[in-house]
Structures are given as structure tokens and as C-alpha cells.
Amino acid sequence: EVTYGYIGVSVSLNQLIAQFNQHQPIRGSYSFLIDNKRQLVAAPPHARVDLSPATVPVTKEIIDLANTGNADLDTILQNMVLGWASLSQAVIKGEPKYVAYQPLNNIDWRLGMVVPIPVATAASVQLIGVVDAASQQALSRMLIWTGGILVVALLVGGFLTRRLISPLQDVVTVTE
């Protein structure tokens, strides 16, 4: 006789999203989950306000995002439901934001992350500064090493030239 069993795991979506948002890579960003019917499954409170249609009261329950009243956001949410993974821009509640999204195929949900564009831009400017400083430092080190190697090569070349030319000059002198 074959016996089958099932193992279940209980996950608090609110705790999951809280974990996502405690480790925000960029200040002011947040993560959210939607299902394949454009239902907001989990999001922190401020994200629920951000993403919900203005006419819908914000509750802790699942919120229908079928029509948010924001054409850009509706397009992004539709692309999420279609299983796309991308980075898009939208004005959400009057603020320009990037929305990155990725399907979670094993559970048929979609994970989204919203980042205010000014914050992301400031972070990228900072990153560019770090990369530029590192590039300048690497270039300086390369020039110092190249100069050092050139000086050593000239000294060794001069030494070898004297050692080779001196006997040849002696032969020339004797020959003359």
C-alpha cells in the first residue's frame, strides 16, 4: 500500500514584505506582491496607499488593482501579470518612480519593487563618483608602475649596453 503525505508551510505575507522592506537597498523604496489576477497580495502600508486606486479604501485585505486610474501603472501591472520581467517608469501619486518587476513562477505571483527616481538618480550619481575615483586611482597606479618599469628597463639597458660596447670598442681600438 502506498501512502501519500503533504507538507505545508505557513508564511505570513505581511512578515515577508516587512522583511523585504527592512532591507531596502535604496531609501524610500518598497516591495509588493501581486497575483495573476492583479490582486495586491502583500505590501507595506505606504505601498498599499501608493498602488491602490484613489476610489478604493485602503485596507489590510487583498486589493484589486485591475484599474488603478493610472495608465502607466496599469500598463506595468498588466505586464507583470503577463509574466514579464522589466524595469519601467511611472508617475505614482504625483512622484516619478521606477518599478522593477519579476515573476515568481513557482507560486504564480509577481514581485515588484518601487524606487523614487530622484533617490535612484542620486544613488547612481554616487555610484558613478565611486567608480570614477576607483578608475582614477587605478590609472594613477598603472602610470606609476609603467614609469617604474620604464626607468628600470632604461637602467638595465644602459648597463648592458656599456658591458657589450666596451669590449667592442677595445676590439675597434686594437684593430685600428
PDB file of C-alpha atoms in Angstrom:
ATOM      1  CA  GLU A   1       0.000   0.000   0.000  1.00  0.00           C
ATOM      2  CA  VAL A   2       1.328   3.440  -0.956  1.00  0.00           C
ATOM      3  CA  THR A   3       0.746   6.310   1.422  1.00  0.00           C
ATOM      4  CA  TYR A   4       0.962   9.899   0.275  1.00  0.00           C
ATOM      5  CA  GLY A   5       1.506  12.854   2.516  1.00  0.00           C
ATOM      6  CA  TYR A   6       1.689  16.580   2.157  1.00  0.00           C
ATOM      7  CA  ILE A   7       3.842  19.074   3.937  1.00  0.00           C
ATOM      8  CA  GLY A   8       2.640  22.625   4.212  1.00  0.00           C
ATOM      9  CA  VAL A   9       4.436  25.791   5.122  1.00  0.00           C
ATOM     10  CA  SER A  10       2.681  28.756   6.629  1.00  0.00           C
ATOM     11  CA  VAL A  11       4.168  32.065   5.625  1.00  0.00           C
ATOM     12  CA  SER A  12       2.915  35.399   6.839  1.00  0.00           C
ATOM     13  CA  LEU A  13       2.880  37.632   3.787  1.00  0.00           C
ATOM     14  CA  ASN A  14       2.962  40.724   5.961  1.00  0.00           C
ATOM     15  CA  GLN A  15       6.102  39.436   7.682  1.00  0.00           C
ATOM     16  CA  LEU A  16       7.615  38.543   4.305  1.00  0.00           C
ATOM     17  CA  ILE A  17       7.046  42.042   2.918  1.00  0.00           C
ATOM     18  CA  ALA A  18       8.238  43.559   6.211  1.00  0.00           C
ATOM     19  CA  GLN A  19      11.480  41.584   5.787  1.00  0.00           C
ATOM     20  CA  PHE A  20      11.841  42.856   2.205  1.00  0.00           C
ATOM     21  CA  ASN A  21      11.338  46.424   3.310  1.00  0.00           C
ATOM     22  CA  GLN A  22      13.621  46.264   6.345  1.00  0.00           C
ATOM     23  CA  HIS A  23      16.488  45.596   3.960  1.00  0.00           C
ATOM     24  CA  GLN A  24      15.723  48.310   1.429  1.00  0.00           C
ATOM     25  CA  PRO A  25      18.628  48.721  -0.971  1.00  0.00           C
ATOM     26  CA  ILE A  26      17.532  52.310  -1.586  1.00  0.00           C
ATOM     27  CA  ARG A  27      15.826  54.648   0.884  1.00  0.00           C
ATOM     28  CA  GLY A  28      12.169  55.217   0.029  1.00  0.00           C
ATOM     29  CA  SER A  29      11.814  52.003  -1.964  1.00  0.00           C
ATOM     30  CA  TYR A  30       9.349  49.238  -1.234  1.00  0.00           C
ATOM     31  CA  SER A  31       8.425  45.777  -2.462  1.00  0.00           C
ATOM     32  CA  PHE A  32       4.999  44.317  -3.192  1.00  0.00           C
ATOM     33  CA  LEU A  33       3.419  41.073  -4.407  1.00  0.00           C
ATOM     34  CA  ILE A  34       0.521  40.698  -6.850  1.00  0.00           C
ATOM     35  CA  ASP A  35      -1.135  37.554  -8.120  1.00  0.00           C
ATOM     36  CA  ASN A  36      -2.056  36.592 -11.684  1.00  0.00           C
ATOM     37  CA  LYS A  37      -5.412  38.441 -11.338  1.00  0.00           C
ATOM     38  CA  ARG A  38      -3.834  41.807 -10.451  1.00  0.00           C
ATOM     39  CA  GLN A  39      -4.692  41.437  -6.794  1.00  0.00           C
ATOM     40  CA  LEU A  40      -2.328  43.147  -4.357  1.00  0.00           C
ATOM     41  CA  VAL A  41      -1.387  40.193  -2.177  1.00  0.00           C
ATOM     42  CA  ALA A  42       1.133  41.823   0.130  1.00  0.00           C
ATOM     43  CA  ALA A  43       2.684  45.246   0.552  1.00  0.00           C
ATOM     44  CA  PRO A  44       3.703  47.551   3.390  1.00  0.00           C
ATOM     45  CA  PRO A  45       1.067  50.131   4.414  1.00  0.00           C
ATOM     46  CA  HIS A  46       2.580  53.062   2.491  1.00  0.00           C
ATOM     47  CA  ALA A  47       2.819  50.902  -0.665  1.00  0.00           C
ATOM     48  CA  ARG A  48      -0.850  49.945  -0.358  1.00  0.00           C
ATOM     49  CA  VAL A  49      -1.723  53.658  -0.376  1.00  0.00           C
ATOM     50  CA  ASP A  50       0.657  54.282  -3.301  1.00  0.00           C
ATOM     51  CA  LEU A  51      -0.635  51.467  -5.507  1.00  0.00           C
ATOM     52  CA  SER A  52      -4.360  51.459  -4.687  1.00  0.00           C
ATOM     53  CA  PRO A  53      -6.910  53.293  -6.813  1.00  0.00           C
ATOM     54  CA  ALA A  54      -7.935  56.591  -5.237  1.00  0.00           C
ATOM     55  CA  THR A  55     -11.568  55.433  -5.062  1.00  0.00           C
ATOM     56  CA  VAL A  56     -10.787  52.238  -3.111  1.00  0.00           C
ATOM     57  CA  PRO A  57     -10.397  52.391   0.674  1.00  0.00           C
ATOM     58  CA  VAL A  58      -7.023  51.035   1.735  1.00  0.00           C
ATOM     59  CA  THR A  59      -7.390  48.012   3.978  1.00  0.00           C
ATOM     60  CA  LYS A  60      -5.233  45.108   5.080  1.00  0.00           C
ATOM     61  CA  GLU A  61      -7.240  42.844   2.786  1.00  0.00           C
ATOM     62  CA  ILE A  62      -6.324  41.927  -0.786  1.00  0.00           C
ATOM     63  CA  ILE A  63      -6.819  44.968  -3.022  1.00  0.00           C
ATOM     64  CA  ASP A  64      -7.945  44.698  -6.652  1.00  0.00           C
ATOM     65  CA  LEU A  65      -5.533  46.581  -8.921  1.00  0.00           C
ATOM     66  CA  ALA A  66      -7.465  45.866 -12.144  1.00  0.00           C
ATOM     67  CA  ASN A  67      -7.918  49.595 -12.743  1.00  0.00           C
ATOM     68  CA  THR A  68      -5.814  51.948 -10.648  1.00  0.00           C
ATOM     69  CA  GLY A  69      -6.768  55.062 -12.608  1.00  0.00           C
ATOM     70  CA  ASN A  70      -3.095  55.496 -13.545  1.00  0.00           C
ATOM     71  CA  ALA A  71      -2.449  54.432 -17.166  1.00  0.00           C
ATOM     72  CA  ASP A  72       1.319  53.951 -16.673  1.00  0.00           C
ATOM     73  CA  LEU A  73       0.843  51.869 -13.530  1.00  0.00           C
ATOM     74  CA  ASP A  74      -1.955  49.849 -15.164  1.00  0.00           C
ATOM     75  CA  THR A  75       0.368  49.003 -18.078  1.00  0.00           C
ATOM     76  CA  ILE A  76       3.130  47.940 -15.686  1.00  0.00           C
ATOM     77  CA  LEU A  77       0.727  45.785 -13.657  1.00  0.00           C
ATOM     78  CA  GLN A  78      -0.608  44.184 -16.846  1.00  0.00           C
ATOM     79  CA  ASN A  79       2.947  43.382 -17.966  1.00  0.00           C
ATOM     80  CA  MET A  80       3.590  41.878 -14.546  1.00  0.00           C
ATOM     81  CA  VAL A  81       0.503  39.650 -14.883  1.00  0.00           C
ATOM     82  CA  LEU A  82       1.728  38.559 -18.331  1.00  0.00           C
ATOM     83  CA  GLY A  83       4.897  37.286 -16.637  1.00  0.00           C
ATOM     84  CA  TRP A  84       7.300  39.885 -17.938  1.00  0.00           C
ATOM     85  CA  ALA A  85      10.420  40.948 -16.065  1.00  0.00           C
ATOM     86  CA  SER A  86      11.448  44.528 -16.653  1.00  0.00           C
ATOM     87  CA  LEU A  87      12.176  47.988 -15.302  1.00  0.00           C
ATOM     88  CA  SER A  88       9.677  50.735 -16.149  1.00  0.00           C
ATOM     89  CA  GLN A  89       8.925  54.316 -15.182  1.00  0.00           C
ATOM     90  CA  ALA A  90       5.626  55.642 -13.895  1.00  0.00           C
ATOM     91  CA  VAL A  91       4.329  58.653 -12.053  1.00  0.00           C
ATOM     92  CA  ILE A  92       2.673  57.247  -8.927  1.00  0.00           C
ATOM     93  CA  LYS A  93       0.747  59.621  -6.678  1.00  0.00           C
ATOM     94  CA  GLY A  94       2.473  62.567  -8.373  1.00  0.00           C
ATOM     95  CA  GLU A  95       6.025  61.271  -7.916  1.00  0.00           C
ATOM     96  CA  PRO A  96       8.166  59.780 -10.704  1.00  0.00           C
ATOM     97  CA  LYS A  97       9.232  56.256  -9.798  1.00  0.00           C
ATOM     98  CA  TYR A  98      10.982  53.234 -11.244  1.00  0.00           C
ATOM     99  CA  VAL A  99       9.104  49.956 -10.990  1.00  0.00           C
ATOM    100  CA  ALA A 100      11.167  46.783 -11.340  1.00  0.00           C
ATOM    101  CA  TYR A 101       9.281  43.507 -11.545  1.00  0.00           C
ATOM    102  CA  GLN A 102       9.919  39.806 -11.821  1.00  0.00           C
ATOM    103  CA  PRO A 103       7.558  36.797 -11.950  1.00  0.00           C
ATOM    104  CA  LEU A 104       7.774  34.186  -9.205  1.00  0.00           C
ATOM    105  CA  ASN A 105       6.898  31.220 -11.379  1.00  0.00           C
ATOM    106  CA  ASN A 106       6.643  28.535  -8.703  1.00  0.00           C
ATOM    107  CA  ILE A 107       3.804  30.326  -6.934  1.00  0.00           C
ATOM    108  CA  ASP A 108       2.379  32.313  -9.868  1.00  0.00           C
ATOM    109  CA  TRP A 109       2.894  35.647  -8.128  1.00  0.00           C
ATOM    110  CA  ARG A 110       4.831  38.672  -9.249  1.00  0.00           C
ATOM    111  CA  LEU A 111       7.318  40.601  -7.157  1.00  0.00           C
ATOM    112  CA  GLY A 112       7.589  44.328  -7.743  1.00  0.00           C
ATOM    113  CA  MET A 113       9.914  46.936  -6.315  1.00  0.00           C
ATOM    114  CA  VAL A 114       9.227  50.670  -6.488  1.00  0.00           C
ATOM    115  CA  VAL A 115      12.026  53.234  -6.169  1.00  0.00           C
ATOM    116  CA  PRO A 116      11.613  57.032  -6.389  1.00  0.00           C
ATOM    117  CA  ILE A 117      13.535  58.233  -9.465  1.00  0.00           C
ATOM    118  CA  PRO A 118      15.255  61.168  -7.691  1.00  0.00           C
ATOM    119  CA  VAL A 119      16.549  58.798  -4.999  1.00  0.00           C
ATOM    120  CA  ALA A 120      17.725  56.263  -7.589  1.00  0.00           C
ATOM    121  CA  THR A 121      19.364  59.026  -9.610  1.00  0.00           C
ATOM    122  CA  ALA A 122      21.172  60.358  -6.540  1.00  0.00           C
ATOM    123  CA  ALA A 123      22.341  56.828  -5.738  1.00  0.00           C
ATOM    124  CA  SER A 124      23.570  56.344  -9.306  1.00  0.00           C
ATOM    125  CA  VAL A 125      25.442  59.669  -9.202  1.00  0.00           C
ATOM    126  CA  GLN A 126      27.096  58.482  -6.007  1.00  0.00           C
ATOM    127  CA  LEU A 127      27.978  55.180  -7.658  1.00  0.00           C
ATOM    128  CA  ILE A 128      29.432  56.991 -10.670  1.00  0.00           C
ATOM    129  CA  GLY A 129      31.589  59.038  -8.287  1.00  0.00           C
ATOM    130  CA  VAL A 130      32.875  55.885  -6.613  1.00  0.00           C
ATOM    131  CA  VAL A 131      33.616  54.251  -9.980  1.00  0.00           C
ATOM    132  CA  ASP A 132      35.371  57.410 -11.250  1.00  0.00           C
ATOM    133  CA  ALA A 133      37.517  57.637  -8.112  1.00  0.00           C
ATOM    134  CA  ALA A 134      38.466  53.962  -8.413  1.00  0.00           C
ATOM    135  CA  SER A 135      39.266  54.413 -12.118  1.00  0.00           C
ATOM    136  CA  GLN A 136      41.481  57.430 -11.382  1.00  0.00           C
ATOM    137  CA  GLN A 137      43.260  55.501  -8.648  1.00  0.00           C
ATOM    138  CA  ALA A 138      43.808  52.507 -10.949  1.00  0.00           C
ATOM    139  CA  LEU A 139      45.097  54.794 -13.722  1.00  0.00           C
ATOM    140  CA  SER A 140      47.491  56.509 -11.299  1.00  0.00           C
ATOM    141  CA  ARG A 141      48.832  53.173 -10.091  1.00  0.00           C
ATOM    142  CA  MET A 142      49.220  51.955 -13.657  1.00  0.00           C
ATOM    143  CA  LEU A 143      51.154  55.102 -14.634  1.00  0.00           C
ATOM    144  CA  ILE A 144      53.421  54.801 -11.578  1.00  0.00           C
ATOM    145  CA  TRP A 145      54.148  51.125 -12.316  1.00  0.00           C
ATOM    146  CA  THR A 146      54.692  51.840 -16.021  1.00  0.00           C
ATOM    147  CA  GLY A 147      57.074  54.685 -15.174  1.00  0.00           C
ATOM    148  CA  GLY A 148      58.956  52.497 -12.689  1.00  0.00           C
ATOM    149  CA  ILE A 149      59.299  49.663 -15.193  1.00  0.00           C
ATOM    150  CA  LEU A 150      60.490  52.123 -17.861  1.00  0.00           C
ATOM    151  CA  VAL A 151      63.172  53.521 -15.531  1.00  0.00           C
ATOM    152  CA  VAL A 152      64.366  50.012 -14.608  1.00  0.00           C
ATOM    153  CA  ALA A 153      64.401  48.999 -18.296  1.00  0.00           C
ATOM    154  CA  LEU A 154      66.492  52.066 -19.201  1.00  0.00           C
ATOM    155  CA  LEU A 155      68.963  51.416 -16.389  1.00  0.00           C
ATOM    156  CA  VAL A 156      69.319  47.730 -17.285  1.00  0.00           C
ATOM    157  CA  GLY A 157      69.567  48.621 -20.974  1.00  0.00           C
ATOM    158  CA  GLY A 158      72.248  51.207 -20.270  1.00  0.00           C
ATOM    159  CA  PHE A 159      74.196  48.788 -18.109  1.00  0.00           C
ATOM    160  CA  LEU A 160      74.009  46.021 -20.732  1.00  0.00           C
ATOM    161  CA  THR A 161      74.937  48.445 -23.492  1.00  0.00           C
ATOM    162  CA  ARG A 162      78.097  49.500 -21.631  1.00  0.00           C
ATOM    163  CA  ARG A 163      79.019  45.885 -20.930  1.00  0.00           C
ATOM    164  CA  LEU A 164      78.618  44.974 -24.622  1.00  0.00           C
ATOM    165  CA  ILE A 165      80.045  48.112 -26.203  1.00  0.00           C
ATOM    166  CA  SER A 166      83.169  48.315 -24.020  1.00  0.00           C
ATOM    167  CA  PRO A 167      84.688  45.078 -25.407  1.00  0.00           C
ATOM    168  CA  LEU A 168      83.689  46.102 -28.940  1.00  0.00           C
ATOM    169  CA  GLN A 169      85.424  49.456 -28.507  1.00  0.00           C
ATOM    170  CA  ASP A 170      88.535  47.600 -27.304  1.00  0.00           C
ATOM    171  CA  VAL A 171      88.418  45.429 -30.460  1.00  0.00           C
ATOM    172  CA  VAL A 172      87.987  48.536 -32.631  1.00  0.00           C
ATOM    173  CA  THR A 173      90.915  50.237 -30.902  1.00  0.00           C
ATOM    174  CA  VAL A 174      93.155  47.214 -31.300  1.00  0.00           C
ATOM    175  CA  THR A 175      92.083  46.810 -34.931  1.00  0.00           C
ATOM    176  CA  GLU A 176      92.888  50.423 -35.765  1.00  0.00           C
TER     177      GLU A 176
END
